[in-house]
Coordinates of C-alpha atoms and ligand atoms in Angstrom, one line a residue:
M1 CA -215.1 -109.7 38.2
T2 CA -217.1 -106.1 37.5
A3 CA -219.0 -105.6 34.1
R4 CA -215.7 -103.7 33.3
K5 CA -213.8 -106.3 33.5
L6 CA -215.7 -108.8 31.9
R7 CA -216.0 -105.9 28.7
V8 CA -212.6 -106.0 28.3
M9 CA -211.7 -110.2 29.2
L10 CA -214.3 -110.4 26.0
R11 CA -212.6 -107.8 24.1
T12 CA -209.1 -109.4 24.7
M13 CA -210.4 -112.7 24.1
S14 CA -212.7 -111.6 20.5
A15 CA -209.9 -109.9 19.4
K16 CA -207.6 -112.7 19.2
D17 CA -210.0 -115.2 18.2
L18 CA -210.3 -112.8 14.8
S19 CA -209.1 -113.3 11.8
I20 CA -209.6 -111.2 8.9
I21 CA -209.1 -111.7 5.0
I22 CA -209.7 -109.3 2.5
L23 CA -211.2 -109.7 -1.4
A24 CA -208.7 -108.3 -3.3
A25 CA -208.0 -110.1 -6.6
G26 CA -209.6 -108.3 -9.2
M27 CA -207.2 -106.3 -12.0
G28 CA -210.3 -104.1 -11.9
T29 CA -210.6 -103.1 -16.1
R30 CA -213.1 -100.5 -15.3
M31 CA -210.0 -98.7 -13.6
Q32 CA -208.3 -98.4 -17.3
S33 CA -205.2 -99.3 -15.6
S34 CA -201.7 -101.0 -15.4
L35 CA -202.0 -101.0 -11.3
P36 CA -204.7 -103.2 -10.0
K37 CA -207.9 -101.5 -8.7
V38 CA -206.7 -101.5 -4.7
M39 CA -203.7 -100.0 -5.6
H40 CA -205.0 -96.9 -6.5
P41 CA -205.1 -93.8 -4.4
L42 CA -207.8 -92.5 -1.3
A43 CA -206.3 -89.6 0.2
H44 CA -202.8 -90.1 -1.1
K45 CA -203.3 -94.0 0.5
P46 CA -203.7 -97.0 -1.2
L47 CA -207.2 -98.4 -1.2
I48 CA -206.1 -101.7 0.2
N49 CA -203.9 -100.3 3.1
H50 CA -207.4 -98.2 3.7
V51 CA -209.1 -101.0 4.7
I52 CA -206.2 -103.1 5.9
D53 CA -206.0 -100.0 8.2
T54 CA -209.2 -100.1 9.4
A55 CA -208.3 -104.3 10.4
A56 CA -206.0 -103.4 11.9
Q57 CA -207.6 -101.1 14.4
L58 CA -209.8 -104.9 15.7
K59 CA -206.2 -106.1 16.8
P60 CA -207.4 -109.6 14.5
K61 CA -205.0 -112.3 14.7
K62 CA -204.2 -112.2 10.8
I63 CA -204.9 -110.7 8.2
I64 CA -205.2 -112.8 4.8
V65 CA -204.9 -110.7 1.8
V66 CA -206.1 -112.9 -1.7
V67 CA -204.2 -111.2 -4.5
G68 CA -204.1 -111.5 -8.6
P69 CA -201.1 -113.4 -10.2
D70 CA -198.7 -110.8 -11.3
M71 CA -199.5 -107.9 -7.9
P72 CA -196.0 -107.6 -6.6
A73 CA -196.4 -103.8 -5.8
L74 CA -199.7 -105.1 -3.8
E75 CA -197.7 -107.5 -2.4
N76 CA -195.7 -105.4 -1.4
A77 CA -197.9 -102.5 0.4
V78 CA -199.9 -105.4 2.6
K79 CA -196.3 -106.4 4.2
P80 CA -196.4 -107.3 6.6
H81 CA -199.2 -109.6 6.1
T82 CA -200.0 -112.5 4.4
T83 CA -200.8 -112.9 1.1
V84 CA -202.2 -115.2 -1.5
I85 CA -202.4 -116.1 -4.8
Q86 CA -206.1 -115.9 -6.5
T87 CA -204.5 -117.7 -9.8
N88 CA -208.1 -118.2 -11.7
R89 CA -210.6 -115.2 -10.8
L90 CA -213.8 -117.8 -10.4
G91 CA -215.9 -115.8 -8.2
T92 CA -216.5 -114.7 -4.5
G93 CA -216.4 -118.4 -3.6
D94 CA -213.1 -118.9 -5.1
A95 CA -211.5 -116.7 -3.4
L96 CA -212.5 -117.4 0.4
K97 CA -211.6 -121.5 -0.4
Q98 CA -207.6 -119.9 -1.2
A99 CA -207.6 -118.3 1.8
L100 CA -208.6 -121.4 4.2
P101 CA -205.4 -123.5 4.2
A102 CA -203.4 -120.0 5.9
L103 CA -206.0 -119.9 8.7
K104 CA -206.3 -124.5 8.9
N105 CA -205.9 -125.3 13.0
F106 CA -208.0 -121.7 13.7
K107 CA -211.3 -121.9 15.2
G108 CA -212.1 -118.3 15.8
T109 CA -214.0 -116.0 13.8
V110 CA -213.4 -114.6 10.5
M111 CA -214.8 -111.5 8.7
V112 CA -214.5 -111.3 5.0
L113 CA -214.0 -107.7 4.1
Y114 CA -213.7 -106.4 0.7
G115 CA -210.5 -104.3 -1.3
D116 CA -212.3 -102.0 -2.8
T117 CA -214.6 -100.9 -0.1
P118 CA -211.9 -98.7 1.4
L119 CA -214.5 -95.8 3.6
I120 CA -215.5 -99.4 6.3
Q121 CA -215.5 -97.7 9.6
A122 CA -213.7 -100.0 12.8
P123 CA -216.8 -99.4 15.4
T124 CA -219.2 -101.0 11.9
L125 CA -216.8 -103.7 11.8
K126 CA -217.4 -104.9 15.8
A127 CA -220.6 -105.0 15.4
L128 CA -220.6 -107.2 13.3
H129 CA -218.0 -109.1 15.2
K130 CA -220.0 -108.1 18.2
R131 CA -223.8 -109.8 16.9
H132 CA -222.0 -112.8 15.0
L133 CA -220.3 -113.6 19.0
A134 CA -224.1 -113.3 20.3
K135 CA -225.3 -116.2 22.2
D136 CA -227.3 -117.3 19.0
N137 CA -223.9 -118.5 17.4
P138 CA -225.3 -117.5 13.8
A139 CA -223.2 -119.6 11.3
V140 CA -221.9 -117.0 9.5
T141 CA -223.6 -113.1 9.9
V142 CA -224.4 -110.4 7.1
L143 CA -223.0 -106.5 6.9
G144 CA -227.3 -105.6 5.6
M145 CA -227.4 -101.8 4.1
T146 CA -230.8 -100.2 1.1
P147 CA -228.3 -98.5 -0.8
P148 CA -230.7 -95.9 -2.9
D149 CA -230.5 -98.3 -5.7
P150 CA -230.1 -102.7 -5.7
Y151 CA -229.6 -103.4 -8.7
G152 CA -226.7 -105.5 -8.8
Y153 CA -226.1 -106.5 -5.9
G154 CA -227.1 -110.0 -3.0
R155 CA -230.6 -109.2 -2.3
L156 CA -230.8 -110.4 1.8
I157 CA -234.3 -113.1 2.2
L158 CA -234.4 -112.5 5.7
K159 CA -237.0 -115.4 7.9
S160 CA -237.6 -113.5 10.8
G161 CA -236.6 -110.9 12.5
D162 CA -232.4 -110.8 12.0
I163 CA -232.5 -113.9 10.7
L164 CA -231.5 -114.7 7.4
D165 CA -233.1 -117.4 5.1
R166 CA -230.7 -117.3 2.3
I167 CA -228.5 -114.4 -0.9
V168 CA -229.4 -114.0 -3.7
E169 CA -227.5 -112.1 -6.4
Q170 CA -229.3 -110.0 -8.5
K171 CA -228.9 -112.6 -11.9
D172 CA -230.6 -115.7 -9.9
A173 CA -233.4 -113.0 -8.5
N174 CA -236.9 -113.6 -9.9
A175 CA -238.8 -110.9 -9.6
S176 CA -240.3 -111.3 -6.4
E177 CA -236.7 -111.2 -4.7
A178 CA -235.2 -108.8 -6.9
A179 CA -238.5 -106.3 -5.3
V180 CA -236.1 -106.5 -1.8
T181 CA -234.3 -103.2 -1.2
L182 CA -232.4 -105.0 2.0
C183 CA -229.5 -105.9 -0.1
N184 CA -225.8 -108.1 0.6
T185 CA -222.4 -105.2 0.9
G186 CA -220.8 -108.9 1.0
L187 CA -218.9 -108.0 4.4
Y188 CA -218.8 -111.3 6.5
C189 CA -218.6 -112.7 9.9
I190 CA -217.6 -116.4 8.9
D191 CA -217.0 -119.6 12.4
G192 CA -214.2 -121.1 11.6
K193 CA -215.2 -124.4 13.6
G194 CA -217.3 -125.1 10.5
I195 CA -215.8 -123.0 7.6
Q196 CA -213.3 -125.1 6.0
D197 CA -216.3 -128.2 5.9
W198 CA -218.7 -125.8 4.4
A199 CA -216.3 -123.9 2.3
A200 CA -215.6 -126.9 0.1
K201 CA -219.4 -127.3 -0.4
I202 CA -219.4 -124.2 -2.1
T203 CA -220.4 -125.1 -6.2
N204 CA -220.8 -123.0 -8.9
K205 CA -224.1 -123.8 -10.4
N206 CA -225.4 -121.1 -10.8
A207 CA -226.6 -118.1 -13.5
Q208 CA -222.5 -117.1 -13.6
K209 CA -221.1 -120.1 -13.3
E210 CA -219.3 -119.3 -10.6
Y211 CA -218.4 -119.8 -7.1
Y212 CA -220.8 -117.7 -4.4
I213 CA -219.5 -117.1 -0.6
T214 CA -223.2 -115.8 -0.3
D215 CA -224.1 -120.1 -0.8
L216 CA -222.5 -120.6 3.0
P217 CA -225.5 -119.9 4.6
Q218 CA -227.7 -122.1 3.1
I219 CA -224.8 -124.1 2.9
A220 CA -224.5 -124.0 6.8
A221 CA -228.9 -124.7 7.6
K222 CA -228.3 -128.2 6.4
D223 CA -226.1 -128.3 9.6
K224 CA -228.9 -126.6 11.7
R225 CA -226.9 -123.4 12.4
L226 CA -228.6 -119.6 11.2
T227 CA -227.1 -116.8 9.5
A228 CA -227.8 -113.6 11.1
V229 CA -227.7 -110.2 9.4
I230 CA -227.2 -106.2 11.1
H231 CA -227.0 -103.4 9.0
C232 CA -225.2 -100.3 7.9
D233 CA -225.2 -97.3 6.0
Y234 CA -224.3 -98.2 3.2
E235 CA -222.0 -94.8 2.4
Q236 CA -219.2 -97.0 3.9
V237 CA -219.5 -100.0 1.7
L238 CA -219.3 -97.4 -1.2
G239 CA -216.9 -99.5 -4.5
V240 CA -214.7 -98.9 -5.7
N241 CA -215.4 -99.9 -9.5
T242 CA -214.4 -97.1 -11.8
R243 CA -212.6 -93.4 -11.8
A244 CA -215.8 -92.2 -11.4
Q245 CA -216.6 -94.0 -7.8
L246 CA -213.1 -93.0 -7.1
A247 CA -213.0 -89.8 -7.0
E248 CA -217.1 -89.8 -5.3
L249 CA -215.4 -92.0 -2.8
E250 CA -212.5 -89.0 -2.4
M251 CA -214.9 -86.6 -2.2
I252 CA -216.9 -88.7 1.1
F253 CA -213.7 -89.7 2.5
Q254 CA -212.7 -85.2 2.5
N255 CA -215.5 -84.4 3.9
E256 CA -215.5 -86.2 6.3
K257 CA -211.5 -84.7 7.1
R258 CA -212.6 -81.1 6.9
A259 CA -215.3 -81.4 8.7
T260 CA -213.5 -83.7 12.2
F261 CA -211.0 -81.3 12.2
M262 CA -213.0 -78.0 11.9
E263 CA -214.4 -80.6 14.8
K264 CA -210.9 -80.4 16.6
G265 CA -210.4 -76.9 16.5
V266 CA -208.7 -76.2 12.2
T267 CA -210.4 -72.7 11.0
M268 CA -211.1 -72.8 7.3
Q269 CA -212.4 -70.2 5.6
D270 CA -213.0 -72.5 3.2
P271 CA -212.9 -76.0 3.6
S272 CA -214.2 -77.9 0.5
T273 CA -210.9 -76.5 -1.4
V274 CA -208.2 -77.6 1.6
Y275 CA -207.0 -81.5 0.2
F276 CA -205.9 -83.8 3.0
A277 CA -203.8 -86.8 2.8
A278 CA -205.6 -89.9 5.0
D279 CA -202.4 -89.4 7.1
T280 CA -203.0 -85.2 7.9
K281 CA -202.3 -84.5 11.3
I282 CA -203.4 -81.0 12.2
A283 CA -203.2 -80.1 15.5
S284 CA -205.6 -77.0 16.7
D285 CA -206.2 -73.7 16.4
V286 CA -204.5 -73.6 13.4
T287 CA -205.9 -71.5 10.3
I288 CA -205.7 -73.1 6.9
E289 CA -206.4 -70.4 4.0
P290 CA -208.4 -70.8 0.9
N291 CA -206.9 -73.9 -1.9
V292 CA -204.2 -75.3 1.1
F293 CA -203.0 -79.2 -1.0
F294 CA -201.7 -82.1 2.2
G295 CA -200.1 -84.6 0.4
A296 CA -198.8 -87.8 2.6
G297 CA -196.9 -87.1 6.0
V298 CA -197.4 -83.9 7.4
A299 CA -198.0 -83.1 11.2
I300 CA -199.0 -79.4 11.8
S301 CA -198.9 -78.1 15.6
K302 CA -200.6 -76.0 17.2
G303 CA -201.1 -72.1 16.4
C304 CA -199.9 -72.6 12.9
H305 CA -201.1 -70.9 9.8
I306 CA -201.2 -72.3 6.3
K307 CA -202.0 -69.3 3.8
A308 CA -203.7 -69.6 0.4
F309 CA -202.1 -72.3 -2.5
S310 CA -199.4 -73.2 -0.7
H311 CA -198.5 -77.9 -1.5
I312 CA -197.1 -79.1 1.6
E313 CA -195.9 -83.0 1.3
G314 CA -193.4 -85.4 4.1
A315 CA -193.2 -82.6 6.4
N316 CA -193.5 -81.6 10.1
I317 CA -194.0 -78.2 11.0
A318 CA -194.2 -76.7 14.7
Q319 CA -195.6 -74.3 16.7
N320 CA -196.2 -70.5 15.6
V321 CA -195.3 -71.1 11.9
T322 CA -196.7 -68.8 9.0
I323 CA -196.4 -70.9 5.6
G324 CA -197.6 -69.1 2.6
P325 CA -198.9 -67.9 0.7
F326 CA -197.8 -69.8 -2.5
A327 CA -195.6 -71.9 -0.5
R328 CA -194.6 -75.4 -1.5
I329 CA -192.8 -77.4 1.6
R330 CA -191.6 -81.5 0.2
P331 CA -190.4 -83.7 1.8
D332 CA -188.7 -84.5 4.4
T333 CA -188.6 -81.3 6.0
Q334 CA -189.0 -80.1 9.4
I335 CA -190.2 -75.8 10.4
G336 CA -189.5 -74.8 14.0
E337 CA -191.1 -72.8 15.9
N338 CA -192.6 -69.2 15.0
A339 CA -190.6 -69.4 12.0
K340 CA -191.5 -67.4 8.5
I341 CA -192.5 -69.0 5.2
G342 CA -193.4 -66.7 2.4
N343 CA -194.7 -66.5 -1.0
F344 CA -193.0 -68.5 -4.0
V345 CA -190.6 -70.5 -1.5
E346 CA -190.0 -74.1 -2.2
I347 CA -187.7 -76.1 0.6
K348 CA -187.0 -79.2 0.5
K349 CA -185.1 -82.4 2.5
S350 CA -184.2 -79.2 4.7
K351 CA -184.3 -79.0 8.8
I352 CA -185.4 -74.7 8.7
G353 CA -184.4 -73.8 13.2
K354 CA -186.2 -71.2 15.2
G355 CA -187.8 -68.2 14.0
S356 CA -186.3 -68.2 11.3
K357 CA -187.2 -65.8 8.5
I358 CA -187.1 -67.5 4.7
N359 CA -189.8 -65.1 3.1
H360 CA -189.7 -64.5 -0.7
L361 CA -189.2 -66.5 -3.2
A362 CA -186.2 -68.2 -3.0
Y363 CA -185.6 -72.2 -3.3
V364 CA -183.6 -74.2 0.0
G365 CA -182.7 -77.7 -0.5
D366 CA -180.7 -80.2 1.5
T367 CA -179.7 -77.7 3.8
Q368 CA -179.7 -77.8 8.3
M369 CA -180.4 -74.1 8.4
G370 CA -180.1 -72.9 12.8
K371 CA -182.5 -70.6 14.7
D372 CA -182.8 -67.0 13.7
V373 CA -180.9 -66.5 10.6
N374 CA -183.1 -64.7 7.5
F375 CA -182.4 -66.0 4.0
G376 CA -182.6 -62.8 1.9
C377 CA -185.3 -62.6 -1.2
G378 CA -184.2 -64.4 -4.8
G379 CA -182.0 -66.8 -2.3
I380 CA -181.2 -69.8 -3.5
T381 CA -178.9 -73.6 -2.4
A382 CA -177.3 -74.9 -4.9
N383 CA -177.6 -78.1 -3.7
Y384 CA -177.3 -80.4 -7.2
D385 CA -174.8 -80.6 -9.7
G386 CA -175.7 -82.6 -12.3
N387 CA -174.9 -85.6 -10.4
K388 CA -174.9 -85.4 -7.2
K389 CA -176.6 -83.7 -4.6
S390 CA -175.0 -81.6 -1.7
Q391 CA -175.7 -80.1 1.0
T392 CA -175.4 -76.6 2.2
T393 CA -175.2 -75.0 6.6
I394 CA -176.3 -71.6 7.5
E395 CA -175.8 -71.8 11.8
D396 CA -177.3 -69.6 14.0
G397 CA -177.6 -66.4 13.2
V398 CA -176.9 -66.0 9.9
M399 CA -178.1 -63.2 7.4
I400 CA -178.0 -64.3 3.9
G401 CA -179.1 -60.9 1.3
S402 CA -180.9 -60.9 -1.5
N403 CA -180.7 -62.9 -4.3
A404 CA -177.4 -64.7 -3.8
T405 CA -176.3 -67.9 -4.6
L406 CA -174.7 -70.7 -2.2
I407 CA -172.6 -73.6 -3.7
A408 CA -172.8 -76.9 -1.8
P409 CA -171.3 -78.2 -0.4
V410 CA -170.6 -74.7 1.6
K411 CA -171.4 -73.7 5.3
I412 CA -172.1 -70.2 6.7
E413 CA -170.6 -70.3 10.0
K414 CA -172.8 -67.9 13.3
E415 CA -173.8 -65.1 12.7
A416 CA -172.4 -64.2 9.1
F417 CA -173.0 -61.8 7.0
I418 CA -173.2 -62.8 3.1
A419 CA -173.7 -59.7 1.1
A420 CA -176.6 -59.4 -1.9
G421 CA -175.7 -60.8 -4.9
S422 CA -172.6 -63.1 -3.9
T423 CA -172.6 -66.4 -5.2
I424 CA -171.2 -68.7 -2.1
T425 CA -168.2 -71.1 -3.0
K426 CA -166.6 -71.3 0.4
K427 CA -167.3 -71.3 3.8
V428 CA -167.6 -68.3 5.7
S429 CA -166.4 -68.2 9.4
K430 CA -168.3 -67.1 11.9
D431 CA -169.4 -63.2 12.2
A432 CA -167.6 -62.5 8.6
L433 CA -169.0 -61.1 5.4
G434 CA -169.0 -63.1 2.6
I435 CA -168.9 -61.4 -0.4
A436 CA -168.4 -62.4 -4.2
R437 CA -169.4 -60.3 -6.3
A438 CA -168.1 -58.0 -9.1
R439 CA -167.0 -54.8 -8.0
Q440 CA -169.0 -51.3 -8.9
S441 CA -166.9 -49.6 -11.0
E442 CA -168.4 -45.9 -12.5
K443 CA -167.5 -44.3 -15.8
K444 CA -168.4 -40.6 -15.8
G445 CA -170.9 -39.0 -18.3
W446 CA -170.8 -43.0 -20.4
A447 CA -175.0 -42.9 -20.5
K448 CA -175.0 -38.9 -22.3
T449 CA -172.6 -39.1 -24.3
H450 CA -174.1 -43.2 -25.7
C451 CA -177.6 -41.0 -25.7
A452 CA -176.4 -38.6 -28.0
K453 CA -174.5 -41.1 -30.5
K454 CA -177.3 -42.7 -30.5
K455 CA -179.3 -39.9 -32.5
Ligands
LIG1 C1 -220.7 -109.6 -4.3 C2 -221.8 -110.2 -3.9 C3 -223.4 -109.7 -3.9 C4 -223.2 -108.5 -2.8 C5 -221.4 -107.6 -4.3 C6 -221.4 -106.6 -3.1 C7 -221.1 -112.8 -4.2 C8 -221.8 -114.1 -5.0 N1 -221.5 -111.2 -4.7 O1 -220.9 -109.2 -5.8 O2 -223.8 -110.5 -3.4 O3 -224.4 -107.9 -2.8 O4 -220.2 -108.5 -3.6 O5 -219.8 -105.3 -3.6 O6 -220.7 -112.6 -3.7 N2 -213.3 -111.3 -5.5 C9 -212.1 -111.9 -5.0 N3 -211.8 -113.2 -6.2 C10 -212.9 -113.2 -7.0 C11 -214.8 -112.6 -7.3 C12 -214.4 -111.8 -7.1 O7 -210.6 -111.1 -4.8 O8 -213.2 -114.6 -7.8 C13 -213.1 -109.5 -4.7 C14 -213.5 -108.6 -6.0 O9 -211.9 -108.4 -6.3 C15 -214.1 -107.4 -4.6 C16 -214.5 -109.0 -4.0 O10 -214.5 -109.6 -4.3 O11 -213.2 -106.6 -3.8 C17 -216.2 -108.0 -4.6 O12 -216.0 -108.7 -6.1 P1 -217.2 -108.7 -7.3 O13 -217.5 -109.2 -8.1 O14 -217.9 -107.7 -7.2 O15 -218.2 -108.8 -6.8 P2 -219.9 -109.0 -7.4 O16 -219.7 -110.5 -7.7 O17 -220.3 -108.8 -8.2
LIG2 CA1 -219.3 -105.9 -7.1

């Protein structure tokens, strides 16, 4: 067998033999929120979904999320993955125990992650798993870190090399243990063949009267099994306990996104003012001017130019489109190649055809617009009658004059022309002029006599 074949085989084998438990039962009181902590968004995606999406990259057999009671929104957000409820928050060891019935006959590796550490990366988790599968067959493999301030973390007390003796919590540590700088991230791989047995032996005899998952190494040692340690960059395991920490993580995440996009060929004059969502897709040779904000669900194709102060969410933008400055593109919008969306234009739930221009001060909502349409300055699709939303159809090559109001439902057929200032309530046929405004009249000398009276 070639080395490559062996690697592929090992990878697929180990993936099948991996299950992942994510601890997320904490309400996060310091967030001062009615939303469970892990439901708070980072780059428009809940913290828990960052962890789940990273976990999913390891292709585990099962992902089990431990949640608190009365967290229906959280249970919903993790679907289709399994959730188990931890009724009383008795510690990380207790949280682990709640998940184990769902892994009853599972003999592979059990990986434990936290729902509130969203920056963890798949390669780190793969390295943890790989170390766990090494020949010395550890019972537990711990992910360690050396944070700038170790206060509050469990300390990893090593035996020799990368082999651990024990984990000591801050509150249980003596002076020499507290002086250790190598800390526990709280992320582990645990041998599924022993986990049920070892977890059952966790007690709460410690300073906090909590069930500690960190007792597992010493419990497994009684079965003559060892615990290994690997290291990771502490920034990847920063947790969220407060809104200030959430903002810090958002900054780290945004900076990574900005750097990644620039590497992939996106130009930004002031990247620190451009905000991306976790799922933003941007092709190469796109230019993004300062102060642009991307909400969830945006894909921008090659060659587009997004001008300053634009706000874009839920939109698919084809090649070579210009947007902004000061444009607002709202969800369910598709914009065709070479289209131009100018300043103070809002578009919602609409499809804009190739080469169409909506250049200034317009609202386009619930609209199907063909190609090469010119939608004049100040134009509005009046889509809402206070009760329901209606559709506007504008076919290819239509010219909508300035300040026209199209009262939906309405259709403007191919190549038709709408006179400026018209209020259009009925269909306008192909090649016709639609004009609906008061006819202009002129009263000769009126102004002169009017002004004379005033004097
Ligand atoms: C834990 C570790 C500590 C490590 C630290 C890293 C233990 C005993 N200690 O500390 O060694 O340095 O993480 O951050 O494990 N959770 C539940 N149910 C519970 C308790 C916790 O789901 O009953 C979840 C929390 O929501 C959180 C995670 O587990 O996502 C960690 O809990 P937390 O209380 O922050 O851990 P510590 O005890 O501070
Ligand atoms: Ca903690």
